[in-house]
């Protein structure tokens, strides 16, 4: 814990991360790119801590204390989802798991339908959403809800994918977040994607309000990116060992900050979802410059949700290649992976790991999704 720094210790005391077990520094290598990433990562630590202190003060001191629910204008504008979305048939020409056998277990055992996947997508990059929709989302019983900025079809003119529209927020001026022309929020990519960061909490609030979630049919809510790949069978095996009634939050945890990197999956138990006051988090955090992972993690922390640190592959921090051997050694026993690309050919596909991976090179997405689907469907359950 001492390595996390006093500021972060006071920020999220429930997290117990031993960095010595995560990073074998004898294996570190360096490069100009890594040095730039490390400097940016250190700068983001300061930004993260400052924003958390600011938003917590706002959260406790300036919000109305009525019934603990303060719906934001951004959320209210997107309350009504399109209804009548139909589940699609198996996609022809793809290695679909639609007809994979159901789990041979007790009726109360965890099934795919007990997990609500929230897939963050966009119309501009809809080919990624189509890949997810026609591969791992097509496994029988899997619930995928695509959070989109604009509605679009399934890419084959057959069905409307299960979607809910949450447009990118325009309440934050990117130039306001880049002070002095340098710093964490000044990079072009972060400037370009800043508005999209504010879609995640409204997406989570919408899922929390869904009838089947309210009725207790969902035990886990998992937020992933559209280019994340989920090994459904491996995920089920892991989640069956955990109690969803406990307020839990986990994934590929950042070694220097108590947050989960969302590409590798942000996993929330239903116990966590029930405790989190997402409306109030939106009200507090949509007024300051933040990344989506920060918002989700801080919202969970404020609700007293426990963060588990045992299941990530330690690829969350910048420059995962720097501790290649450490990550490679962890592959047979870790489940969530933010940056898989350097390790893709070494994934142990004949074991119960991994569960969710992210960071596949864009030009390799199609072939990799097909290959992984073929490798994983036979052992889905």
PDB file of C-alpha atoms in Angstrom, residues 88-96 134:
ATOM      1  CA  UNK A  88     -31.610 -12.159 -33.637  1.00  0.00           C
ATOM      2  CA  UNK A  89     -31.080 -15.619 -35.026  1.00  0.00           C
ATOM      3  CA  UNK A  90     -27.647 -17.127 -35.408  1.00  0.00           C
ATOM      4  CA  UNK A  91     -25.568 -15.214 -37.939  1.00  0.00           C
ATOM      5  CA  UNK A  92     -24.835 -17.225 -41.074  1.00  0.00           C
ATOM      6  CA  UNK A  93     -21.213 -17.492 -42.006  1.00  0.00           C
ATOM      7  CA  UNK A  94     -19.924 -16.808 -38.483  1.00  0.00           C
ATOM      8  CA  UNK A  95     -18.786 -19.341 -35.882  1.00  0.00           C
ATOM      9  CA  UNK A  96     -21.748 -18.676 -33.618  1.00  0.00           C
ATOM     10  CA  UNK A 134     -22.267 -11.645 -34.361  1.00  0.00           C
TER      11      UNK A 134
END
